[in-house]
Coordinates of C-alpha atoms in Angstrom, one line a residue:
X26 CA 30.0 22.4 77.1
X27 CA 31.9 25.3 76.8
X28 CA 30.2 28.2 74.8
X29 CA 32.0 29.4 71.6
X30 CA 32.5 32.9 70.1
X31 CA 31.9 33.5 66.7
X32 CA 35.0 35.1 64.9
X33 CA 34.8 38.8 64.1
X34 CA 35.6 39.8 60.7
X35 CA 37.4 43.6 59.4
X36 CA 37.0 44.8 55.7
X37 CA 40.3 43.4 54.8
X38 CA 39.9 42.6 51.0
X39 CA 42.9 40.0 50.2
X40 CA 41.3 37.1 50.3
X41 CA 43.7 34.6 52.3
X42 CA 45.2 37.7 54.2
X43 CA 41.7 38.3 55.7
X44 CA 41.3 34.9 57.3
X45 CA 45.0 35.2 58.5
X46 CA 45.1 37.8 61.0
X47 CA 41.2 37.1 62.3
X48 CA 42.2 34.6 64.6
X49 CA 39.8 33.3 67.0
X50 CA 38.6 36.1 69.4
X51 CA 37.0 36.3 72.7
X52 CA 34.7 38.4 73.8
X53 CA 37.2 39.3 76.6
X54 CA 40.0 40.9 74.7
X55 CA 40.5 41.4 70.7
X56 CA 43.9 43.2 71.1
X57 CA 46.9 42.6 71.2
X58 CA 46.6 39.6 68.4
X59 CA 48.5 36.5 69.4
X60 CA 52.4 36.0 68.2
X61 CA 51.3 32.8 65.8
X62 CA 48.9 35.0 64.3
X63 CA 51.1 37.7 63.4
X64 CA 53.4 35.1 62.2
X65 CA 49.8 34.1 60.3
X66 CA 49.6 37.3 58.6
X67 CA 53.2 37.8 57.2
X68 CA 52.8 34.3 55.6
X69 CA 49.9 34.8 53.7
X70 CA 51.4 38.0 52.8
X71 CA 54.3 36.9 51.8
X72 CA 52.2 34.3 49.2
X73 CA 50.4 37.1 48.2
X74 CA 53.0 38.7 46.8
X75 CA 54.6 35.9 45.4
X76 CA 51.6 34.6 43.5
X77 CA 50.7 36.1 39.9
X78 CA 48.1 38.5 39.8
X79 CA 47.3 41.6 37.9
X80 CA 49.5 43.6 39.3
X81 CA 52.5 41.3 38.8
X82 CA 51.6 41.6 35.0
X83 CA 51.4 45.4 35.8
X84 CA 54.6 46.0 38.0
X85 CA 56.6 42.9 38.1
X86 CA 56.5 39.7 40.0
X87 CA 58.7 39.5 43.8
X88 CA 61.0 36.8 45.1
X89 CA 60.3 35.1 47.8
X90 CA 63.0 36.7 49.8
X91 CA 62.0 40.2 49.3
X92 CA 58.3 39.5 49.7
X93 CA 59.3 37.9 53.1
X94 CA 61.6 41.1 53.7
X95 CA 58.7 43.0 53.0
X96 CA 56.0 41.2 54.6
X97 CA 57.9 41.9 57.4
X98 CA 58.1 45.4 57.8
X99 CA 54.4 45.6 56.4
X100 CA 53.0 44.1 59.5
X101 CA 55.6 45.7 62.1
X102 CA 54.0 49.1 60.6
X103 CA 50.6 47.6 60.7
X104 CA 50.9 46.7 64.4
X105 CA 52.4 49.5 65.7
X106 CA 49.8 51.9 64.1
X107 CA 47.0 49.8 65.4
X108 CA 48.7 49.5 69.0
X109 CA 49.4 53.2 69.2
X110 CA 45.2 53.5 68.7
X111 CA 44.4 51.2 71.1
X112 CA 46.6 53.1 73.7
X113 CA 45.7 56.2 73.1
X114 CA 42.0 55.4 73.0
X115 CA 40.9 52.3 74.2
X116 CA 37.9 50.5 73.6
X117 CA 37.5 48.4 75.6
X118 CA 37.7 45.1 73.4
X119 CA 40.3 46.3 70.9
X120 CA 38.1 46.0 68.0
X121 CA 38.6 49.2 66.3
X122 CA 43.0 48.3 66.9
X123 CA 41.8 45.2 64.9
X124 CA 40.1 46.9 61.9
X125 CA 43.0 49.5 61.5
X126 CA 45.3 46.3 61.9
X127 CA 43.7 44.6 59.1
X128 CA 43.2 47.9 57.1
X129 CA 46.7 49.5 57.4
X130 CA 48.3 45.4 56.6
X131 CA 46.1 45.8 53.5
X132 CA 46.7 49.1 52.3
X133 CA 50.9 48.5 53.0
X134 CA 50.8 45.2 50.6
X135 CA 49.0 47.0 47.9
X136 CA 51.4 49.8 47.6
X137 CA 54.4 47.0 47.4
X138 CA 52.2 45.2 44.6
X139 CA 52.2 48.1 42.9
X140 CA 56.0 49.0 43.7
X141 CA 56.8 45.4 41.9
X142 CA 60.3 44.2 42.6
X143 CA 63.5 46.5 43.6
X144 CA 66.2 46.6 41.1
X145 CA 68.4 44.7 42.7
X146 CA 72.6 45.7 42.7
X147 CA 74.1 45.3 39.0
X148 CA 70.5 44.5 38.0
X149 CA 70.3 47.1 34.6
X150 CA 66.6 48.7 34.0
X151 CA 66.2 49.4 30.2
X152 CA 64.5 52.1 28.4
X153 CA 62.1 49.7 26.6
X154 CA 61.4 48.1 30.1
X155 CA 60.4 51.8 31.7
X156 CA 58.7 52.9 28.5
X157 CA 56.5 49.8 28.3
X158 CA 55.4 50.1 31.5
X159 CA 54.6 54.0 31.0
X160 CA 53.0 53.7 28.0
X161 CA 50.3 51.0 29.4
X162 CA 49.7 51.8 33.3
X163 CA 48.9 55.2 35.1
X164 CA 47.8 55.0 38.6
X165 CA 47.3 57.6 41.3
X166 CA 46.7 55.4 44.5
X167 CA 50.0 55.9 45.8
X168 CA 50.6 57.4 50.0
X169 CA 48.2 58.1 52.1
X170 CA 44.1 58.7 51.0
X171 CA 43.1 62.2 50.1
X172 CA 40.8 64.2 48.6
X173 CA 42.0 65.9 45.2
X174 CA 40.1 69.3 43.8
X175 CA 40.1 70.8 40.3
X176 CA 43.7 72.2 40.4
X177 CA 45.2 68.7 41.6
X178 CA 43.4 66.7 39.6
X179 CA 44.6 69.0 36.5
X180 CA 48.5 68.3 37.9
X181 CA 47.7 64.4 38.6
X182 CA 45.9 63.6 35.1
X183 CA 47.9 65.3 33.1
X184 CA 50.1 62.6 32.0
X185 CA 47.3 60.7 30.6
X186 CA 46.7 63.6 27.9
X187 CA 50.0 64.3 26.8
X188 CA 52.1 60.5 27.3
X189 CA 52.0 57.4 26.3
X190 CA 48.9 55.1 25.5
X191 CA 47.5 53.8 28.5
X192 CA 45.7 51.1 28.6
X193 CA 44.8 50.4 32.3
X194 CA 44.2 53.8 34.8
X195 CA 44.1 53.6 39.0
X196 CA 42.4 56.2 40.5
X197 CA 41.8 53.9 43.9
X198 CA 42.7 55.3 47.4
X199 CA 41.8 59.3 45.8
X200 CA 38.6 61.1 46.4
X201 CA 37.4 62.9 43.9
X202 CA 35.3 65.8 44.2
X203 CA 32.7 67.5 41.4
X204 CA 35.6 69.9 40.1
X205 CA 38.2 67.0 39.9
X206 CA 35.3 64.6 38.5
X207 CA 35.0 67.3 36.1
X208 CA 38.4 68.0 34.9
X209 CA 38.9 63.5 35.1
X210 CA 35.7 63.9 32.2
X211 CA 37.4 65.4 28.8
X212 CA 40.5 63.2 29.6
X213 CA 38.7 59.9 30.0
X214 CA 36.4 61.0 26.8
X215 CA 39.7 61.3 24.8
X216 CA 41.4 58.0 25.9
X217 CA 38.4 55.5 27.0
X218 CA 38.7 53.8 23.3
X219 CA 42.4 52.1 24.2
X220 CA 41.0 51.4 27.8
X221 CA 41.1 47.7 28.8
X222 CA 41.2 48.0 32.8
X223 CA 39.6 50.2 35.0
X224 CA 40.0 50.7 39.1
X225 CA 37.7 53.3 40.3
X226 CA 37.4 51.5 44.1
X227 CA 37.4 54.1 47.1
X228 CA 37.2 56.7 44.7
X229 CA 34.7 59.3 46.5
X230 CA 35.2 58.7 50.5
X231 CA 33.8 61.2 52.1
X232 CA 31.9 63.0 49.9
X233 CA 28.4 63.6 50.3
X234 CA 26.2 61.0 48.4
X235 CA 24.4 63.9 45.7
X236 CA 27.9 65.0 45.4
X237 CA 29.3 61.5 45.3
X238 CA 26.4 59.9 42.5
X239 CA 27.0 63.1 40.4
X240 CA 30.7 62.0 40.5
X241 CA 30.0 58.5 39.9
X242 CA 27.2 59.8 36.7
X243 CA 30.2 61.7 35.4
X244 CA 33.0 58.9 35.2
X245 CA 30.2 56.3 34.1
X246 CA 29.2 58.6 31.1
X247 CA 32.7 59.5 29.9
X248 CA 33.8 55.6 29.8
X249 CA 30.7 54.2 28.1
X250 CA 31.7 52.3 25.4
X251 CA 35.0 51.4 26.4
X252 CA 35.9 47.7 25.9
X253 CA 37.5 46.7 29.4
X254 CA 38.1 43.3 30.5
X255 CA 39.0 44.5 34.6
X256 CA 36.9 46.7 36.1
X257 CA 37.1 47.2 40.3
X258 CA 34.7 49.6 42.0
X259 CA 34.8 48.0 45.6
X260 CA 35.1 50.3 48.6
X261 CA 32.5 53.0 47.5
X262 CA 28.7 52.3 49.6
X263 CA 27.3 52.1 46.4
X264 CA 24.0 50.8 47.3
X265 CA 21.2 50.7 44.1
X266 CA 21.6 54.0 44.2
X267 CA 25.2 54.2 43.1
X268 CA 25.2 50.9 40.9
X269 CA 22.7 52.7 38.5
X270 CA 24.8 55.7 38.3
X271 CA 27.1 53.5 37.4
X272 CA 24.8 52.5 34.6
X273 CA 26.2 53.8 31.4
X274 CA 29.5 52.4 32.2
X275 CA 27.7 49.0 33.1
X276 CA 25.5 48.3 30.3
X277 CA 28.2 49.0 27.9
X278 CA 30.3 46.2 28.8
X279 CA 30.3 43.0 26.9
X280 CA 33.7 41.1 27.4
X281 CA 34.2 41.7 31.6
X282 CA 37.0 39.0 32.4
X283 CA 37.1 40.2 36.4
X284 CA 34.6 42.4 38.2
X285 CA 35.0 43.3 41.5
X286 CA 32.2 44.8 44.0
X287 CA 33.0 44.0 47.2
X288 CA 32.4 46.7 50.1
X289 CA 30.1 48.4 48.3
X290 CA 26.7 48.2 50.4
X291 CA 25.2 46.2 47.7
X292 CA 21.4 45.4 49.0
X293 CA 18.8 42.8 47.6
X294 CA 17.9 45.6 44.9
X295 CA 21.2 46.7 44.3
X296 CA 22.3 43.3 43.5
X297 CA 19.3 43.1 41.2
X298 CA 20.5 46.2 39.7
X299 CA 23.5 44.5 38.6
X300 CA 22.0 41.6 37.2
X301 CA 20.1 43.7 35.3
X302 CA 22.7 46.2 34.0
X303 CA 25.4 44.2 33.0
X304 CA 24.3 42.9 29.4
X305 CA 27.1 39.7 29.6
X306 CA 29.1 37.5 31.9
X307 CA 30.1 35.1 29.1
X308 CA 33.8 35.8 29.6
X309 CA 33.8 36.8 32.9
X310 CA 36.5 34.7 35.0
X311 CA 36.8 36.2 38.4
X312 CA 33.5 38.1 40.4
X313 CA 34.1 39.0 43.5
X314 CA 31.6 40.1 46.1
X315 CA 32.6 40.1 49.4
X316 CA 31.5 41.9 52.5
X317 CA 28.1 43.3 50.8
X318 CA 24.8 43.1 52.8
X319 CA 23.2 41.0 50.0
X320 CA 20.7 38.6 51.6
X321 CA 18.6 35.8 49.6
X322 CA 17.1 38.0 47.5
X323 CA 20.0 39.6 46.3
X324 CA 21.7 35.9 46.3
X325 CA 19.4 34.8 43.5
X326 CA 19.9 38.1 41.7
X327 CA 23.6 37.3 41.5
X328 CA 23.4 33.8 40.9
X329 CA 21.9 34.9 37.9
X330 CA 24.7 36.7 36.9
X331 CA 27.1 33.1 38.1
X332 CA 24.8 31.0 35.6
X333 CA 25.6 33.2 32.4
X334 CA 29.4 33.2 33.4
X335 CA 30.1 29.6 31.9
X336 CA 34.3 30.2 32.4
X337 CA 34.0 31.4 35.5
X338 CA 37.1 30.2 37.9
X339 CA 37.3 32.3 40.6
X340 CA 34.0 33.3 42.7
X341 CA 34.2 35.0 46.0
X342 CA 30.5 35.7 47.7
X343 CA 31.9 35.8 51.5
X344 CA 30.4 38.0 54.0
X345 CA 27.1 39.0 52.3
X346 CA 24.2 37.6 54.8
X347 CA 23.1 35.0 52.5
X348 CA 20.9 32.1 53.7
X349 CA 19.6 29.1 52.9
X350 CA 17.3 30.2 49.8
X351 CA 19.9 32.4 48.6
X352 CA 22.7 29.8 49.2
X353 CA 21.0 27.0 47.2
X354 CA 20.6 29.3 44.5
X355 CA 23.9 29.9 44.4
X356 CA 25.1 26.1 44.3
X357 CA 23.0 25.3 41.7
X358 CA 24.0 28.1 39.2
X359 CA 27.7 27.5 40.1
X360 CA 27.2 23.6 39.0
X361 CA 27.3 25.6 35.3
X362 CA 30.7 26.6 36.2
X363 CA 32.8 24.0 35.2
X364 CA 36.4 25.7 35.1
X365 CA 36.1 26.9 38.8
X366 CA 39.5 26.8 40.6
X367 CA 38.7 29.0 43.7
X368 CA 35.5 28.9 45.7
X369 CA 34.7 31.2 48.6
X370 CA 31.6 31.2 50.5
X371 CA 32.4 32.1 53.9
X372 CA 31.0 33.6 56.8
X373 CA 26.8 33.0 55.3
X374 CA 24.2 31.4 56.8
X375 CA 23.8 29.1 54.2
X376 CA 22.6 26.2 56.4
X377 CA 22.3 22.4 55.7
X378 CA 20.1 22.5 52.6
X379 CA 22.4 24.7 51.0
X380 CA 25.5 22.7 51.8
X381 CA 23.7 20.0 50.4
X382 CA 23.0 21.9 47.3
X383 CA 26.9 22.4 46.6
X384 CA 27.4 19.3 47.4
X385 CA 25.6 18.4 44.1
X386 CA 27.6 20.8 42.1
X387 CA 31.1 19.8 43.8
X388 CA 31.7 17.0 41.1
X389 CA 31.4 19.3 38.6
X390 CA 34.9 21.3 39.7
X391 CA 37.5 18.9 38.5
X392 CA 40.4 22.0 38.7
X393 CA 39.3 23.1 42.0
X394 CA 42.5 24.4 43.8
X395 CA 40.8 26.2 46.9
X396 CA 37.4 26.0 48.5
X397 CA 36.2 28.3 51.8
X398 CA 33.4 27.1 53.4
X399 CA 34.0 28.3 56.8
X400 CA 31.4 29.8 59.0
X401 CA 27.9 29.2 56.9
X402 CA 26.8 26.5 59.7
X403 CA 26.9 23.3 57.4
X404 CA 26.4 20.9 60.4
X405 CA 27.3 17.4 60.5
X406 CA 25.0 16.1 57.5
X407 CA 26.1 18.7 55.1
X408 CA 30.0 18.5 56.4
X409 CA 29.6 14.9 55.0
X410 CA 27.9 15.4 51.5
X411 CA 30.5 18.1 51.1
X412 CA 33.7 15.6 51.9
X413 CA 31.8 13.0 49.8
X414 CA 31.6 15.1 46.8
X415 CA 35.3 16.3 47.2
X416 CA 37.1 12.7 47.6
X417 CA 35.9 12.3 44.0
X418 CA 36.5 15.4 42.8
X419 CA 38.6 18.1 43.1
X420 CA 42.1 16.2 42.9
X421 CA 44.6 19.1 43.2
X422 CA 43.0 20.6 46.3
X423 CA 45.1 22.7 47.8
X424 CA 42.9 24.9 50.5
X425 CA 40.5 23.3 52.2
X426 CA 38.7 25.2 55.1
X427 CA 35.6 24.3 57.2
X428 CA 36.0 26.3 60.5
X429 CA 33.0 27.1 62.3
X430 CA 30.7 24.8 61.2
X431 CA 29.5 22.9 64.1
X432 CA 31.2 19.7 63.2
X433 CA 31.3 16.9 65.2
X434 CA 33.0 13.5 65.7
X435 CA 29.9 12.0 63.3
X436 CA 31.3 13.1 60.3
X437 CA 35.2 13.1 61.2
X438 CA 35.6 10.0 59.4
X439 CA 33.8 11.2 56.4
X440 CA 36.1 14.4 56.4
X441 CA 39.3 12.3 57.0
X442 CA 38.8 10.2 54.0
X443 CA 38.4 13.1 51.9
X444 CA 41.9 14.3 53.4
X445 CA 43.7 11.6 52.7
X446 CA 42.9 11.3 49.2
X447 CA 43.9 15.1 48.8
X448 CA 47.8 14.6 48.1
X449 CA 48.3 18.9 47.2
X450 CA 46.8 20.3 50.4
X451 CA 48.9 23.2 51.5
X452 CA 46.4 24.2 54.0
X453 CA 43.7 22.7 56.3
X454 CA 41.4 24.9 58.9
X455 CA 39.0 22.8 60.8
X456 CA 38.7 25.5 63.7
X457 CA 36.4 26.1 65.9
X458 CA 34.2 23.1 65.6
X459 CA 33.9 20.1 67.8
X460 CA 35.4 17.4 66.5
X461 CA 37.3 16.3 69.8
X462 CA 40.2 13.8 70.3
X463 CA 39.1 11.1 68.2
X464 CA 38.2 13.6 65.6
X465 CA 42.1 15.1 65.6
X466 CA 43.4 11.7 65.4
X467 CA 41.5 10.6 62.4
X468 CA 42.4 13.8 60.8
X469 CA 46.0 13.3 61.7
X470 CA 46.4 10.0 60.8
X471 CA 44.7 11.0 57.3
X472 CA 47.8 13.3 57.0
X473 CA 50.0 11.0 57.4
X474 CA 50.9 9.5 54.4
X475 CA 52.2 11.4 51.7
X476 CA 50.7 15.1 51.9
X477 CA 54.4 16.7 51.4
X478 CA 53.3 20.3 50.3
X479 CA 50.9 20.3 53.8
X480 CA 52.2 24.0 55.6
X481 CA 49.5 24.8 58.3
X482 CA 47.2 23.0 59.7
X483 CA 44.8 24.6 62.0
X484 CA 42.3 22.7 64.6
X485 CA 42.4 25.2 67.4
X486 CA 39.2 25.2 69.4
X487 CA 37.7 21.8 68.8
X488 CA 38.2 20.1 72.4
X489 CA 41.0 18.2 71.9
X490 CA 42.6 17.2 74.9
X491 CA 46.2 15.3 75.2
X492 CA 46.1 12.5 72.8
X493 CA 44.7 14.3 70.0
X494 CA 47.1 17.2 70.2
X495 CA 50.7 14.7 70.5
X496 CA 49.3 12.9 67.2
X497 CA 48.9 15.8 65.4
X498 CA 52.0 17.1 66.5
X499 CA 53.8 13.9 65.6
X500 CA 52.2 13.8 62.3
X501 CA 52.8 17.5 60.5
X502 CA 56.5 17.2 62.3
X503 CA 57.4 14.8 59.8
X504 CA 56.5 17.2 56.9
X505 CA 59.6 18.4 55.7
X506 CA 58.1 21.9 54.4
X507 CA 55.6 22.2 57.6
X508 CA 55.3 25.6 58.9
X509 CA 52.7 25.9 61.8
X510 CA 50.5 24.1 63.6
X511 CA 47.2 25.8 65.3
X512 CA 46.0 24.0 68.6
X513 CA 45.3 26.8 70.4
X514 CA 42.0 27.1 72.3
X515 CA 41.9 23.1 73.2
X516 CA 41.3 21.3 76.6
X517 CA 44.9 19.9 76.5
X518 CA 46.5 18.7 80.0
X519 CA 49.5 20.6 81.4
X520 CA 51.3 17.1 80.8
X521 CA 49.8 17.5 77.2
X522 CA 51.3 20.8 76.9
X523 CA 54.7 19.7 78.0
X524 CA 54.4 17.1 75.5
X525 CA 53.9 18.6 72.2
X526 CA 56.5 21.4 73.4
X527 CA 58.8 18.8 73.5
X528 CA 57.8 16.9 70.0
X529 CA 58.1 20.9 68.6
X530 CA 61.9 21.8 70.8
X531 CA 64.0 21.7 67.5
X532 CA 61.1 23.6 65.8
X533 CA 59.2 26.2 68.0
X534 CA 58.4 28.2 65.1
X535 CA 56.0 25.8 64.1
X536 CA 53.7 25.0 67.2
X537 CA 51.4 28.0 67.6
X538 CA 50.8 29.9 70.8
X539 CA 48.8 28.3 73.4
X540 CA 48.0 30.4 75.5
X541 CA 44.1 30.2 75.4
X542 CA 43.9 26.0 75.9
X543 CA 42.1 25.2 79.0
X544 CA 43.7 22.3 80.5
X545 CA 40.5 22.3 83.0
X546 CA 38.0 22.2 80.4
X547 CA 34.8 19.7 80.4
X548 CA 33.7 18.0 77.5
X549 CA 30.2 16.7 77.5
X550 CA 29.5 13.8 80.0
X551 CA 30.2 10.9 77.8
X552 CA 33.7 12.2 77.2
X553 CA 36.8 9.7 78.0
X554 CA 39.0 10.9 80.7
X555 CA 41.8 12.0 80.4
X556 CA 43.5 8.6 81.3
X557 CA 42.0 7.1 78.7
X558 CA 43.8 9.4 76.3
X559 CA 46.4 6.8 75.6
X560 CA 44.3 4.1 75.1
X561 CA 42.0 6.4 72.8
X562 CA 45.1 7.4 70.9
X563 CA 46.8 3.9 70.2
X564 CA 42.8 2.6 69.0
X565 CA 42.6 5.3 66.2
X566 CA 46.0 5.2 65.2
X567 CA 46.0 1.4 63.8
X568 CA 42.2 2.8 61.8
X569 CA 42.9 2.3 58.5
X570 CA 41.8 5.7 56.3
X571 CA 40.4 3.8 53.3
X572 CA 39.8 6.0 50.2
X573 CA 37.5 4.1 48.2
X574 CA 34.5 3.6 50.7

């Protein structure tokens, strides 16, 4: 059987960005990415920007034509930057090309975020419209990273003294040294009081840690008190260390809607140090902590926290080494949760028990929209209890990924029931698991009826040979708002290949690149042969998906 490789993952913060331009690497060569994937990564970015979020309450929310526009050039940019490293000095694998890839494609989207929309020709901009926006939002994070001393930080800051009253400050993407940290303190004394939202994230690159946890003691002390409902420090290897000097701000927070720590080198005891600090959760909606080094201990100091949040509806924990005793914890304080709309748990080691453990809570999301569990090694037995709990639950799914979790034909039926009864999916990523021809063609003929908002569908790397791929590819062809298909990576027959080229001629755009499928690839010994594929294909096709069983 062939042996897979685990994806590799950069710090790339927007959630469904992230997953987009980490397709499935080999060990042999991270860079250049694939076309499909590039392709990949201006989607998502272009739903990114499309999609509400606090900064299209801030700035204004884009059209879908500009955000295309936009997406565009973000990731032409993003490329070239990361190609012009890997030329210059090569690493072999490309992996630092990928991180400044993911990096620079994240950094580009949050500037246009915080652009908002262009005035468009004849459009007219009014005085109360520029005013408003003045008077509640100052933010620094603008071009390129730098560090900012006393005399810039006077120039910079000086707005929020003398104009307007602001109600949400940016000082992301600016490090600030003692003197600036210093000249930041009177101003933030003077105006904390009318604060509601806070970014302090990547505020101190670079700096020495004394030097940086003085700064940190210094912008915790001058906003105690102050009555926010957003606060972000991500991006600032924070470890215990820097959470408690963080601990003025921290304890004085009561009504925290969304807090954000993700990046932040957040250890068992740092994570206890945040249970411990912040006094309430009881209005906190959105916690995201993804890419810490967290482990079980630090999982059950968090779930803590995720127990005492009862409106909770977004929770990210991706990335953060969790296990099995850590990951049960987790599923049963998120069972408390009852308005949760977005779930992410990728890329853990949760493990079987704790899949089984969320499988219990499942029922209790009815407004689930979108639920990541790629990558934390459910298995067969907890891939079913999951896909039981959803088919009765969960009935406006929209995102549903399991990649990487060693799945197998035994629970593709299980899975393709679930599927079928989800009428909203938008998105479905079984990569990277084993669930072979018969596996594709139950999922494919779960699509089949109905499922009219279904975009991508994504079962590259799963040993699927010819039948498998031409019935998925007759199947998401008939979606009239279909945009790509992911088959890459597969043990699909030259014949195969010419086939689904030919289902996909009017439509290239949506058949991904195939340029890794092994048409010599062995499957284990019991598998049919390839001239069985017809026969295997016109068996599963009359199986009736049942959704009551």
């Amino acid at each position: 059987m062939r042996r897979k490789v685990k994806k590799e993952r950069g710090n790339f913060d927007m959630d469904s960005t992230a997953q987009t331009f980490n397709h499935r690497l080999t060990s042999i060569k991270l860079w250049p990415p694939s076309q499909s994937t590039r392709l990949l990564l201006v989607e998502r970015m272009t739903k990114n920007l499309i999609t509400p979020s606090i900064f299209s309450r801030k700035y204004g929310l884009l059209d879908k034509e500009e955000a295309e526009q936009d997406s565009k050039k973000i990731e032409n940019i993003a490329f070239a930057t990361a190609n012009q490293h890997f030329e210059k000095e090569p690493d072999g694998d490309g992996g630092s090309a990928v991180q400044i890839y993911a990096k620079e494609s994240s950094r580009l989207m949050l500037e246009v975020l915080k652009r908002g929309p262009r005035v468009k020709d004849g459009e007219m901009i009014t005085s109360e419209k520029v005013g408003a926006a003045h008077e509640t939002v100052f933010d620094i994070s603008g071009g390129h990273r730098s560090f900012i001393d006393a005399e810039e930080a006077e120039e910079l800051l000086k707005p929020l003294s003398v104009q307007g009253k602001y109600t949400k400050i940016c000082f992301s993407n600016r490090s600030f040294g003692l003197g600036a940290a210093r000249v930041a303190e009177p101003i933030l004394l003077s105006i904390k009081d009318q604060l509601t939202e806070v970014n302090l994230s990547d505020f101190i690159a670079g700096r020495p840690e004394a030097e940086a946890l003085e700064v940190m003691n210094i912008f915790s002390a001058a906003l105690e008190g102050c009555v926010l409902r957003f606060l972000d420090l991500s991006n600032n290897a924070m470890g215990e260390k820097g959470v408690r000097a963080f601990g003025s701000l921290l304890r004085s927070q009561h009504n925290l809607e969304e807090l954000y720590l993700m990046n932040d080198g957040i250890s068992e005891e740092a994570a206890r140090a945040i249970s411990e600090l912040i006094p309430s959760t009881e209005k906190l909606k959105i916690l995201h902590f993804h890419n810490n080094m967290t482990g079980d201990e630090g999982a059950v100091a968090i779930a803590k926290m995720v127990g005492h949040s009862p409106v909770l509806e977004d929770f990210r924990c991706s990335s953060t080494r969790v296990g099995s005793e850590g990951g049960v914890a987790l599923a049963e304080a998120l069972a408390t949760c009852t308005n949760l709309k977005k779930l992410d748990l990728r890329d853990n080691m949760f493990g079987v028990e704790a899949g089984l453990a969320l499988s219990k809570a499942i029922p209790a999301f009815s407004d689930l929209t979108e639920v990541y569990l790629s990558y934390i090694n459910l298995e067969d037995e907890g891939t079913e209890a999951l896909a039981h709990a959803l088919k009765d639950s969960a009935p406006s799914l929209e995102v549903l990924e399991m990649a990487g979790n060693d799945i197998t034909t035994k629970s593709a039926a299980a899975l393709a029931t679930t599927i079928a009864a989800k009428q909203f999916l938008t998105i479905l990523n079984l990569s990277e698991n084993e669930l072979k021809d018969e596996g594709a063609i139950l999922i494919g003929k779960a699509l089949e009826d109905g499922h009219d908002q279904l975009k991508e569908v994504d079962m590259s790397t799963n040993m699927i040979r010819r039948a498998g791929a031409r019935f998925l590819a007759q199947v998401v062809l008939r979606k009239s708002g279909f945009k790509l298909l992911n088959i890459n990576g597969n043990y699909i027959s030259d014949e195969g290949i010419d086939e689904v080229k030919d289902i996909f001629k009017n439509s290239p755009s949506m058949l991904g690149l195939l340029d890794e499928n092994d048409p010599d690839g062995e499957d284990d010994a019991d598998e049919e042969d390839a001239d069985n594929d017809d026969e295997l294909e016109s068996r599963l096709k009359g199986l009736e998906i049942k959704q009551d069983e």
